[in-house]
Amino acid sequence: MPRPSALPFEPRSQMTSDRLLETFLDLVRIDSPSCSEAAVASYCADRLAGLGFDVTFDTSAPVTGSDTGNLFARLSGSTDTRLVLSAHMDCVAPCLGVEPRVDDGVISSAGETVLGADDKAGIAAILEAVERLVTRSEPHPELLVVLTVSEETGLTGAKALDPTAVVGDLCLVLDADGAPGGIVIGAPTHYTFAATFHGKASHAGVAPEEGTSALVMASRAIAAMSLGRLDEQTTANIGSVDGGTATNVVPAMAHVTGECRSIDSGRVEDVRLQMDETMRDAAGAEGGTVDIVWTREYVGFSSNTEDEIVKLVADSCADVGLTPRTFTTGGGSDGNVFAAAGVPTLVLSCGMQAVHSTEERLNVADLQALTSLVEAVATRMAG
Ligand SMILES: [Zn+2]
């Protein structure tokens, strides 16, 4: 993705820009694999409480298995509009003992771990942006910071929170890659399935006629499915197949997992139905049966470029010298959960690059630009 080659704006002061970098480095040095976010949560809670936020944790820990609940921090504003700012506190493995290094304006890990910019770039930008708003006494909307646990394990923290606790006029989830200025305006509804085909075992050499191959049913089903990119907004995939016990046994059982996604909520239902029927037809044609368990992982959302919230964020990009780029994604985020709860939601590109790899990196200038963008959105909302 294109990246500004130079600072697109003037950092407000060296002091706040140093503090932002220090905050980010502090955050990535705190271990926070999924389900062990308590230490980073405590760091964030201290910072936010110090700024006057009312900080609470929800009671999701027994559900998520994390050592902390999701963090909520509220601060009243000079208007009755409310801006929700969200990021997730966990990182993907390998993420223990991150040693960040800053080289020529680029932050990376020492190479043995991820950097954790996913999603600590988002957290650092939120902490710095709200500190600037509060300490400069700038007008700002009511602020609700929501930092979730265990996003990387399937949005577990966000799914476990009380949706009525996340209410606002705009929710910005800081959790997309690409240069700041990127605005995710649509993400898919995502279904997964686990299917078990049941046939009948028999000796493959002595009495194959008496057997019914579950693997043949599964193969027949998969061969008849449309998979891959089905259209611009829709995808389908078979993720795994296993079954059978030995070369000389007609396999009585086969397991298949797969998924489908679409930003078009009607289309995803059609594809799900087609995949389901294809598996049932294939099982029936071979004289067997299939059990299929579908799970809706999350619900999609979509805005268009004329929507007020998109224009607000695009104008805020312009305020800080960023070129807004709207796009849709095939992946989900906590934003899907907040949008499903009824909060107008957009996901922002945070500058993180090569995420989920030990090559992960972040430009200091992108972190600064992201922070200024968040500050600009809040200032516009208060105006
Ligand atoms: Zn993330």
PDB file of N, CA and C in Angstrom, residues 13 22-23 28 81 94 103 106 157 163 194 214 246 290 314 351:
ATOM      1  N   SER A  13       4.440  18.747  18.989  1.00  0.00           N
ATOM      2  CA  SER A  13       5.655  19.130  19.709  1.00  0.00           C
ATOM      3  C   SER A  13       6.514  17.897  19.835  1.00  0.00           C
ATOM      4  N   GLU A  22       7.529   6.461  23.151  1.00  0.00           N
ATOM      5  CA  GLU A  22       7.827   5.765  24.415  1.00  0.00           C
ATOM      6  C   GLU A  22       6.654   4.880  24.841  1.00  0.00           C
ATOM      7  N   THR A  23       5.444   5.400  24.666  1.00  0.00           N
ATOM      8  CA  THR A  23       4.251   4.611  25.013  1.00  0.00           C
ATOM      9  C   THR A  23       4.201   3.336  24.179  1.00  0.00           C
ATOM     10  N   VAL A  28       4.835  -2.633  23.694  1.00  0.00           N
ATOM     11  CA  VAL A  28       5.287  -3.867  23.027  1.00  0.00           C
ATOM     12  C   VAL A  28       6.224  -4.678  23.916  1.00  0.00           C
ATOM     13  N   THR A  81     -22.186  14.215  21.993  1.00  0.00           N
ATOM     14  CA  THR A  81     -21.829  13.137  21.074  1.00  0.00           C
ATOM     15  C   THR A  81     -20.780  12.258  21.741  1.00  0.00           C
ATOM     16  N   PRO A  94       4.871 -15.619  17.665  1.00  0.00           N
ATOM     17  CA  PRO A  94       5.625 -15.530  18.917  1.00  0.00           C
ATOM     18  C   PRO A  94       5.711 -14.076  19.402  1.00  0.00           C
ATOM     19  N   ASP A 103      15.089   2.029  14.000  1.00  0.00           N
ATOM     20  CA  ASP A 103      16.169   2.241  13.046  1.00  0.00           C
ATOM     21  C   ASP A 103      15.682   3.142  11.937  1.00  0.00           C
ATOM     22  N   VAL A 106      12.025   3.474  11.618  1.00  0.00           N
ATOM     23  CA  VAL A 106      11.230   2.246  11.468  1.00  0.00           C
ATOM     24  C   VAL A 106      11.397   1.397  12.723  1.00  0.00           C
ATOM     25  N   GLY A 157     -12.874 -11.675  22.946  1.00  0.00           N
ATOM     26  CA  GLY A 157     -13.170 -10.648  23.952  1.00  0.00           C
ATOM     27  C   GLY A 157     -14.347  -9.786  23.546  1.00  0.00           C
ATOM     28  N   PRO A 163     -23.016  -5.938  24.668  1.00  0.00           N
ATOM     29  CA  PRO A 163     -23.122  -4.990  23.544  1.00  0.00           C
ATOM     30  C   PRO A 163     -23.788  -3.681  23.931  1.00  0.00           C
ATOM     31  N   ALA A 194     -18.289 -27.375  10.323  1.00  0.00           N
ATOM     32  CA  ALA A 194     -17.602 -28.653  10.546  1.00  0.00           C
ATOM     33  C   ALA A 194     -18.595 -29.729  10.148  1.00  0.00           C
ATOM     34  N   ALA A 214     -17.121 -42.753   3.157  1.00  0.00           N
ATOM     35  CA  ALA A 214     -17.377 -41.375   3.592  1.00  0.00           C
ATOM     36  C   ALA A 214     -16.440 -40.404   2.886  1.00  0.00           C
ATOM     37  N   ALA A 246      -7.225 -46.994   7.272  1.00  0.00           N
ATOM     38  CA  ALA A 246      -6.174 -47.831   6.674  1.00  0.00           C
ATOM     39  C   ALA A 246      -6.493 -48.029   5.209  1.00  0.00           C
ATOM     40  N   VAL A 290     -24.713 -37.006   6.425  1.00  0.00           N
ATOM     41  CA  VAL A 290     -23.733 -36.025   6.893  1.00  0.00           C
ATOM     42  C   VAL A 290     -24.360 -35.158   7.988  1.00  0.00           C
ATOM     43  N   ALA A 314     -12.868  11.058   6.595  1.00  0.00           N
ATOM     44  CA  ALA A 314     -12.114  11.494   5.408  1.00  0.00           C
ATOM     45  C   ALA A 314     -11.701  12.956   5.553  1.00  0.00           C
ATOM     46  N   GLY A 351      -0.840   1.627   9.964  1.00  0.00           N
ATOM     47  CA  GLY A 351       0.565   1.708   9.548  1.00  0.00           C
ATOM     48  C   GLY A 351       1.352   0.438   9.781  1.00  0.00           C
TER      49      GLY A 351
END
